[in-house]
Short mmCIF file of C-alpha atoms and ligand atoms in Angstrom, two decimals:
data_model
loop_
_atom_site.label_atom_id
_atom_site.label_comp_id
_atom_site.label_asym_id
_atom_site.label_seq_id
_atom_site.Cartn_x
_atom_site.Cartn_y
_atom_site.Cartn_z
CA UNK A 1 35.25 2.66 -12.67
CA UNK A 2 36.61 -1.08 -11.18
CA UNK A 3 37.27 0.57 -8.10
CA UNK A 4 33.52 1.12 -7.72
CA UNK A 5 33.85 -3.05 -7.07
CA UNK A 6 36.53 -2.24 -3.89
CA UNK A 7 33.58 -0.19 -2.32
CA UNK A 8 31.37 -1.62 0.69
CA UNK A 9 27.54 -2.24 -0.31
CA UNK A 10 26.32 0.56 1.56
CA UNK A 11 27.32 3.19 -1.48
CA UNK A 12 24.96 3.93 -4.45
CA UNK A 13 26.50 2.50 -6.93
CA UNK A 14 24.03 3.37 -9.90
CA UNK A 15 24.03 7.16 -8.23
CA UNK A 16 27.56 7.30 -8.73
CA UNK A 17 27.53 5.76 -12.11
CA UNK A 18 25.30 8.29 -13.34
CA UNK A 19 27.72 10.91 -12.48
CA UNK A 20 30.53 9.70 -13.23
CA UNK A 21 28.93 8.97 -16.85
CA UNK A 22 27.67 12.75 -17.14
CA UNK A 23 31.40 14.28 -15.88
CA UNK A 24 33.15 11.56 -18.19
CA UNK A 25 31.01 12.42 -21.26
CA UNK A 26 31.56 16.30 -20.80
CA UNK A 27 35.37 15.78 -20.36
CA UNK A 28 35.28 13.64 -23.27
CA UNK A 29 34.41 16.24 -25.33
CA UNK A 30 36.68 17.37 -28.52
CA UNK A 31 37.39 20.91 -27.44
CA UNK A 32 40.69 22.57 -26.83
CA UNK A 33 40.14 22.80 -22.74
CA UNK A 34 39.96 19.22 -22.38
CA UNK A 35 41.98 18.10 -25.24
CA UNK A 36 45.19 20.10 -23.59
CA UNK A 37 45.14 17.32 -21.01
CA UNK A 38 43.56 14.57 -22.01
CA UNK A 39 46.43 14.07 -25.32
CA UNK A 40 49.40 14.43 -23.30
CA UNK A 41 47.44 11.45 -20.96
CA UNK A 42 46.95 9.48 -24.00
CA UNK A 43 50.58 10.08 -24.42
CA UNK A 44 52.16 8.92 -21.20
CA UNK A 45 49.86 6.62 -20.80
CA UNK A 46 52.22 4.64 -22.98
CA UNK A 47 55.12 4.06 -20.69
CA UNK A 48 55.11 2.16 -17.89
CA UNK A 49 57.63 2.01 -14.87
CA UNK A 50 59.52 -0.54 -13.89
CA UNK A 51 60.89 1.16 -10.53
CA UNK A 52 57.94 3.10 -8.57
CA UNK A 53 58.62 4.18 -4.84
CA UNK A 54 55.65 6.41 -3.08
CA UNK A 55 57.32 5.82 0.32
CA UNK A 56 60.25 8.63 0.07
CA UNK A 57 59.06 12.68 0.04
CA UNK A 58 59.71 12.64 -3.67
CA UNK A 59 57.47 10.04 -5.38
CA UNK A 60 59.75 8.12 -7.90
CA UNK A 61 57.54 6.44 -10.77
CA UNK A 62 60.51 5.19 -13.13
CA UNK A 63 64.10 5.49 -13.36
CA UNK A 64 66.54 7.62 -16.07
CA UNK A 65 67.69 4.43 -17.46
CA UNK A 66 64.55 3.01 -18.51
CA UNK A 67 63.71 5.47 -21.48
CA UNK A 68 66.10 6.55 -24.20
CA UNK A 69 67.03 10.24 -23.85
CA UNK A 70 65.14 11.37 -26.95
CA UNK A 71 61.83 9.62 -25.24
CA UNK A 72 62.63 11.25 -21.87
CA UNK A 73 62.66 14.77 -23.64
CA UNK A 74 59.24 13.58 -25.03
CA UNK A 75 57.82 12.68 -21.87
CA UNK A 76 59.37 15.90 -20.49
CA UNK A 77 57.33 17.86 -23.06
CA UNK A 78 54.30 15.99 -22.24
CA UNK A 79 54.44 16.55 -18.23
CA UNK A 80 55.24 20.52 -18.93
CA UNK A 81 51.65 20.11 -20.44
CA UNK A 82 50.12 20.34 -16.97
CA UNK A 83 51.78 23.21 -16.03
CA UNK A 84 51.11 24.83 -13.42
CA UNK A 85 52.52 22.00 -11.65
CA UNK A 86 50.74 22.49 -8.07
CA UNK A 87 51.62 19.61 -5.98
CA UNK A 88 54.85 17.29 -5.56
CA UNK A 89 57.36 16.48 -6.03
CA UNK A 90 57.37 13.81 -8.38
CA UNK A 91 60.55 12.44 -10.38
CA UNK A 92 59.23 10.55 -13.39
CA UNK A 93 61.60 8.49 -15.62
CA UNK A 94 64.51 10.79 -14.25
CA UNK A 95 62.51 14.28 -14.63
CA UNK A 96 62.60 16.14 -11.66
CA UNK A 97 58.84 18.11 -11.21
CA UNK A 98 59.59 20.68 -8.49
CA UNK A 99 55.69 21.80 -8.14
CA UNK A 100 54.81 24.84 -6.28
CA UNK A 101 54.03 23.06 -3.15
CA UNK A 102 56.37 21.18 -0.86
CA UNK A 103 54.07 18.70 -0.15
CA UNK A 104 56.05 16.13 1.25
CA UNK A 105 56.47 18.32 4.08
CA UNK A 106 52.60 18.88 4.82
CA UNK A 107 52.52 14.79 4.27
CA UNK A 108 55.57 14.55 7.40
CA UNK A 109 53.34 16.09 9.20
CA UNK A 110 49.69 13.97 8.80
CA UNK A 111 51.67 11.17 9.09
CA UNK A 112 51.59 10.70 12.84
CA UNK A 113 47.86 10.80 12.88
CA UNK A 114 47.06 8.52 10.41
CA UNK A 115 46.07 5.24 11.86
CA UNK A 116 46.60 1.85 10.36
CA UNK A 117 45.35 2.18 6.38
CA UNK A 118 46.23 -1.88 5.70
CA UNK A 119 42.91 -2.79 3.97
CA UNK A 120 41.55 0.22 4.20
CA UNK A 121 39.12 2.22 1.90
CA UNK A 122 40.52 5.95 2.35
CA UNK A 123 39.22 9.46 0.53
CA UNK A 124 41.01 12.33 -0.02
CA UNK A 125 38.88 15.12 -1.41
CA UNK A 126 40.41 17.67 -3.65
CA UNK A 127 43.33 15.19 -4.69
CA UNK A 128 44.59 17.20 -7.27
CA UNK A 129 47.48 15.36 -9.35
CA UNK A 130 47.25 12.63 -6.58
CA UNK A 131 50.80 13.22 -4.48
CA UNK A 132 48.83 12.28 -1.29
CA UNK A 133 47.37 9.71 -2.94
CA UNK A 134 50.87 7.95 -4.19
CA UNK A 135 52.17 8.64 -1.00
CA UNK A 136 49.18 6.42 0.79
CA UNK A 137 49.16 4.01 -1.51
CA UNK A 138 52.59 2.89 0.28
CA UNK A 139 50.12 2.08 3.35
CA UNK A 140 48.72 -0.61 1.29
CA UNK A 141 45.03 0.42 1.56
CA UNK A 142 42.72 -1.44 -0.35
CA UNK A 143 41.90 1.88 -1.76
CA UNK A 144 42.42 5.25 -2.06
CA UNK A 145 39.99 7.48 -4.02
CA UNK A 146 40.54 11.18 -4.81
CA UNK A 147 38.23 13.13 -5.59
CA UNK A 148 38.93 16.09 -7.83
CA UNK A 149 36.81 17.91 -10.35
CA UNK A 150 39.06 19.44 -12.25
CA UNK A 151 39.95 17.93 -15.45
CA UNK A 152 43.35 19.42 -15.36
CA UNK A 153 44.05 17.56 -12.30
CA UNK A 154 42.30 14.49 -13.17
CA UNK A 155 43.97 13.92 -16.16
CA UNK A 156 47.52 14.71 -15.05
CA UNK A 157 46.50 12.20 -12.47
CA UNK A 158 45.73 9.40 -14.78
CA UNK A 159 48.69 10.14 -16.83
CA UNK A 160 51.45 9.54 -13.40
CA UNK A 161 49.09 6.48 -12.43
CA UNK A 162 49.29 4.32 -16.10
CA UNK A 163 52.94 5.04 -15.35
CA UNK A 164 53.34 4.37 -12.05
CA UNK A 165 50.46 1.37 -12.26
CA UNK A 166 49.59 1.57 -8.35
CA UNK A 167 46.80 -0.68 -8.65
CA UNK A 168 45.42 0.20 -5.50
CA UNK A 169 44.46 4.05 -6.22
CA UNK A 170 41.83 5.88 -8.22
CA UNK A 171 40.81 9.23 -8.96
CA UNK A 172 37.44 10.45 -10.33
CA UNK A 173 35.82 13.13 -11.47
CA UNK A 174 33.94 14.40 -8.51
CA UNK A 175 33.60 16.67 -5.89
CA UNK A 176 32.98 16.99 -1.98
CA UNK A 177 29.59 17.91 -2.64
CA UNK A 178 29.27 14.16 -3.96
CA UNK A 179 30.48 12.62 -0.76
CA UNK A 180 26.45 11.89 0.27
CA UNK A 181 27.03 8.54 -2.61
CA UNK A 182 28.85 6.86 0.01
CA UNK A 183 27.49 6.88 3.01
CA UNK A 184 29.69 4.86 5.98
CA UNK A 185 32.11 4.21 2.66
CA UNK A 186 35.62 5.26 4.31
CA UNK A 187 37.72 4.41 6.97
CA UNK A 188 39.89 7.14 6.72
CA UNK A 189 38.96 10.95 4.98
CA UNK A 190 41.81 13.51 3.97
CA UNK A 191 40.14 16.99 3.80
CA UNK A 192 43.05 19.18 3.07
CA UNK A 193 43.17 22.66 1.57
CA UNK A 194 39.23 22.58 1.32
CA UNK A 195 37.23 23.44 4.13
CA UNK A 196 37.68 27.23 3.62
CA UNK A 197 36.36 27.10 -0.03
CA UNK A 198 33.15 25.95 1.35
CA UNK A 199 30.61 28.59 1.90
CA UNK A 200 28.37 25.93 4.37
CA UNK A 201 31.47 24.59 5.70
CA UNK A 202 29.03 22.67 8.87
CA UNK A 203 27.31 21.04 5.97
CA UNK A 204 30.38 19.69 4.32
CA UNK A 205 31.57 18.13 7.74
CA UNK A 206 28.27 16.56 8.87
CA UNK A 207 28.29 15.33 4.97
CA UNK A 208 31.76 13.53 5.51
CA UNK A 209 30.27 12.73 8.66
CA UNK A 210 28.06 10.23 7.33
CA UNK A 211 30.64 8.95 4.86
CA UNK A 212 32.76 7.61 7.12
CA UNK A 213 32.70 4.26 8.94
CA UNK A 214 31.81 3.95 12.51
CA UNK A 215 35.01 4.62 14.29
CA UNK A 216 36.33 6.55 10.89
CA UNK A 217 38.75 8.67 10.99
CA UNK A 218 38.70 12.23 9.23
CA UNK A 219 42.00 14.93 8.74
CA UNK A 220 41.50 18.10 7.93
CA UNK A 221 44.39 20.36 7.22
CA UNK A 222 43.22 24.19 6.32
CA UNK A 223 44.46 27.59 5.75
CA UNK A 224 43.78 29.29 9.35
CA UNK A 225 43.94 32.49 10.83
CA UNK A 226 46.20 32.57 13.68
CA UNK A 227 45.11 33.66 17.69
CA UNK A 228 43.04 31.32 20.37
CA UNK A 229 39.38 32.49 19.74
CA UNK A 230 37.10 30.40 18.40
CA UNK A 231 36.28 33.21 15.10
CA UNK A 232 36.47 32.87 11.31
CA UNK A 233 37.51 35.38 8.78
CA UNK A 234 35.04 36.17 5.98
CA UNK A 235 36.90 38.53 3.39
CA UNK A 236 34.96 40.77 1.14
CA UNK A 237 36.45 39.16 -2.39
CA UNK A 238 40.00 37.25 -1.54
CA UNK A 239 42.42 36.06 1.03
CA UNK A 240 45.52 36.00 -0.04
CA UNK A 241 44.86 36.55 -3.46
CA UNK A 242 42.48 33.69 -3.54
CA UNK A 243 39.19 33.43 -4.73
CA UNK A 244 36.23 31.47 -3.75
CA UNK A 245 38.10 31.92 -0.26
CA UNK A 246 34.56 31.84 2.40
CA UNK A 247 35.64 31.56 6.29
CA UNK A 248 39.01 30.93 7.21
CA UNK A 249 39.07 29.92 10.63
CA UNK A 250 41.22 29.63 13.81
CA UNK A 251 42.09 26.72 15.35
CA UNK A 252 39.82 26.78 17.75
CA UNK A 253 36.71 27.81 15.54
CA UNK A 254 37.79 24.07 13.26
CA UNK A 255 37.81 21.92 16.63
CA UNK A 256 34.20 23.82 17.57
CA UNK A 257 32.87 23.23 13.63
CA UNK A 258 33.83 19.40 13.73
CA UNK A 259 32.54 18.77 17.68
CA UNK A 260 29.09 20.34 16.32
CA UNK A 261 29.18 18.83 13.33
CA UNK A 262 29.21 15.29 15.11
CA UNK A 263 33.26 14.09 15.58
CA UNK A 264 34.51 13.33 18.85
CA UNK A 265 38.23 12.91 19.45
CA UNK A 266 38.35 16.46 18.15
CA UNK A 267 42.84 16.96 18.34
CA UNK A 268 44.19 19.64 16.88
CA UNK A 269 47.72 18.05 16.24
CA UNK A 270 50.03 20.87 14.21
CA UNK A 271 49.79 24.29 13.03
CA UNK A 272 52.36 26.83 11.43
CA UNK A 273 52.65 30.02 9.68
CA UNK A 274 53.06 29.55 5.96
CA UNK A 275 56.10 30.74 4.28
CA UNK A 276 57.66 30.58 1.05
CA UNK A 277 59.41 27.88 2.13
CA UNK A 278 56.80 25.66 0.86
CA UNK A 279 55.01 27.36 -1.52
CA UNK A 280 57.11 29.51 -4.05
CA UNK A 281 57.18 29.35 -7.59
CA UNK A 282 59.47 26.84 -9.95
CA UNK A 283 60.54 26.38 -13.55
CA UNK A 284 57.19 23.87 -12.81
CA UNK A 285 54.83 26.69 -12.11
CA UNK A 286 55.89 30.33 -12.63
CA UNK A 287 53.09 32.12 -11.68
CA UNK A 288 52.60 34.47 -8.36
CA UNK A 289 52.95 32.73 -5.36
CA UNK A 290 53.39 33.01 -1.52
CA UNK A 291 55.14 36.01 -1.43
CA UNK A 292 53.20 37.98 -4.24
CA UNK A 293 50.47 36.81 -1.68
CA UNK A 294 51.55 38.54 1.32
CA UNK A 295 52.19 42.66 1.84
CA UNK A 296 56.14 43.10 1.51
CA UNK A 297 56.17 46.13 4.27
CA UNK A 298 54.25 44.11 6.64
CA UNK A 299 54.38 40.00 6.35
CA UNK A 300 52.19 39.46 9.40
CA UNK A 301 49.53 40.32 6.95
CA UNK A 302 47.97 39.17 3.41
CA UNK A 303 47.64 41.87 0.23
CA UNK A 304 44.60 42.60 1.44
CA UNK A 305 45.59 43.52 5.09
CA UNK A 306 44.04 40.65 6.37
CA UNK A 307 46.28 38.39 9.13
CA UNK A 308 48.60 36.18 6.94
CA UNK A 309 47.91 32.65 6.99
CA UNK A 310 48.80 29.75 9.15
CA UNK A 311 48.19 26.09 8.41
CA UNK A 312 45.69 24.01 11.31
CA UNK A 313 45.64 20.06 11.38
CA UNK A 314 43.42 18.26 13.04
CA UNK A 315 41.96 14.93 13.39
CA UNK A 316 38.04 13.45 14.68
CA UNK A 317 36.83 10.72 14.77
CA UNK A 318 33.07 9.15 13.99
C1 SAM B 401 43.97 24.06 -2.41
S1 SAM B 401 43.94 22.62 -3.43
C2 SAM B 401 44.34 21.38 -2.21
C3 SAM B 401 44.96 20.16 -2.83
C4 SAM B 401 45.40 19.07 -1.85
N1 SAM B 401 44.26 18.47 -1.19
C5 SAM B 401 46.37 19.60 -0.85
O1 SAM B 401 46.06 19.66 0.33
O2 SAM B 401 47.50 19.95 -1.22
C6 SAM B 401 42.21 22.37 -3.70
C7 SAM B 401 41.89 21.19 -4.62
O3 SAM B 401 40.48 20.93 -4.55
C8 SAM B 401 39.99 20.77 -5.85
N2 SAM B 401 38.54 21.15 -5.83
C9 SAM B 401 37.94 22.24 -6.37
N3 SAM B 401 36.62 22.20 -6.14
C10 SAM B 401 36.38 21.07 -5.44
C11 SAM B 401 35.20 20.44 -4.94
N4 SAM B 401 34.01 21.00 -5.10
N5 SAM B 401 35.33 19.26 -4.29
C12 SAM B 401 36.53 18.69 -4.12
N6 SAM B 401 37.67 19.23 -4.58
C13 SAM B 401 37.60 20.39 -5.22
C14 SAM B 401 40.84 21.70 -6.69
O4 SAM B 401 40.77 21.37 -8.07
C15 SAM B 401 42.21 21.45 -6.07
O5 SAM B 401 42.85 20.34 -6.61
#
């Protein structure tokens, strides 16, 4: 928790420590669910990179010829431990992780609206494995902090970070809903892939609302609904096949939610119909995906007949 030290004075730092100590102590526990990730961890945790380069869509943290080939298959066995591989890609020591998502091609397209992160202290909520967070640690921040409660995710976090040693990152065990511990904390919030799991979605915004500096910056990126009205979708169980899916909004209804939830500079700055293009599934992760998602005889709409998704970015500002 040294990263608490990179933080401005305004957070609660014994708040947060509390947490953290609760989440850490529960995830520390000796049972199967959290010993699945936290050995092969321990285990990676071993080697560390000589070559790491976050600045390229593929995130490099090592080359082939720094590990012998029987180590490599080692470490291969290790990484297929946090499988389903979600986000990437990642090439570690010469092991090419094709994850479900092609997330260097959302990252192309935040990159235009991200403003200068030298020295600054950025969040992105709902990190997962940290991709985005590798890939804005090129930016030289003076930190970025995912948040992700999910030990799965956490863990296969940690293990790419003792590899890749990018001093200037860290990932914890918490969620959006403990954003309120660092109030006017960030320059810069990443909110991607989240607001639509939120049943008070307003309350989440005003929340990172306060967490962000005067003249902070917050991107959101979210699953949307296509057409010009400002309306949300609220399905009866899923949306796509997802769960825990609460309104999925147009375009329109995001800029309205962030303008009354206190942003100005409201821009909505991309959006495009998903495809399997970027989400499909991989030796990595060979479950369902996109196009189990969507209804074969009609692909303007989900399984459940609902429109199929499209992908909104937009940025505020404080
Ligand atoms: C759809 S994924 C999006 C991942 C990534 N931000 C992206 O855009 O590709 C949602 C992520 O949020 C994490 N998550 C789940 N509940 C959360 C919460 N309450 N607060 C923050 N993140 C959460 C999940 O574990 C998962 O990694």
């Amino acid at each position: 928790m040294d990263y608490l030290d990179r933080l401005p004075a305004t957070v609660r730092r014994a708040d947060i420590e509390a947490v953290l100590r609760d989440r850490h102590q529960w995830a520390g526990q000796q049972k199967k669910g959290f010993l699945r990730y936290r050995r092969p961890a321990e285990f990676l945790a071993r080697f560390r990179a000589e070559n790491v380069d976050c600045s390229e869509g593929v995130v490099h943290i090592g080359h082939a010829d720094e590990v012998s080939p029987p180590i490599r298959q080692q470490i291969k066995d290790q990484l297929k431990a946090f499988m389903p591989w979600r986000k990437g890609p990642f090439s570690v020591f010469g092991i090419e992780i094709d994850a479900e998502w092609r997330s260097e091609r959302k990252w192309r397209r935040v990159l235009p609206a991200l403003p200068d992160l030298s020295g600054a202290v950025v969040a992105d909520i709902g990190c997962n494995n940290g991709y985005y967070l590798f890939r804005l640690s090129s930016h030289q921040p003076l930190l970025a902090l995912g948040f992700e409660p999910s030990v799965h995710h956490y863990f296969c976090f940690q293990a790419l970070n003792a590899m890749a040693g990018c001093t200037n990152l860290a990932a914890d065990l918490l969620g959006v809903e403990q954003i309120g511990l660092f109030p006017e904390t960030f320059d810069l919030v990443l909110l991607m892939g989240i607001i639509y799991h939120r049943s008070s979605p307003i309350d989440a915004l005003r929340d990172i609302n306060a967490a962000l500096k005067p003249g902070g910056r917050l991107i959101v990126e979210s699953q949307a609904i296509p057409g010009d009205d400002p309306i949300a979708l609220f399905p009866q169980k899923t949306y796509a096949k997802v769960p825990g899916t609460y309104f999925v909004p147009t375009g329109a209804c995001l800029v309205n939610w962030l303008r009354r939830a206190g942003f100005s500079a409201v821009e909505l700055f991309d959006a495009h119909p998903m495809s399997s293009a970027e989400q499909r599934r991989t030796e990595w992760m060979v479950f369902e995906s996109f196009e189990d998602f969507i209804d074969q005889s009609d692909p303007s709409k989900t399984v459940e007949g609902y429109p199929a998704p499209w992908r909104v970015f937009l940025s505020a500002e404080k």
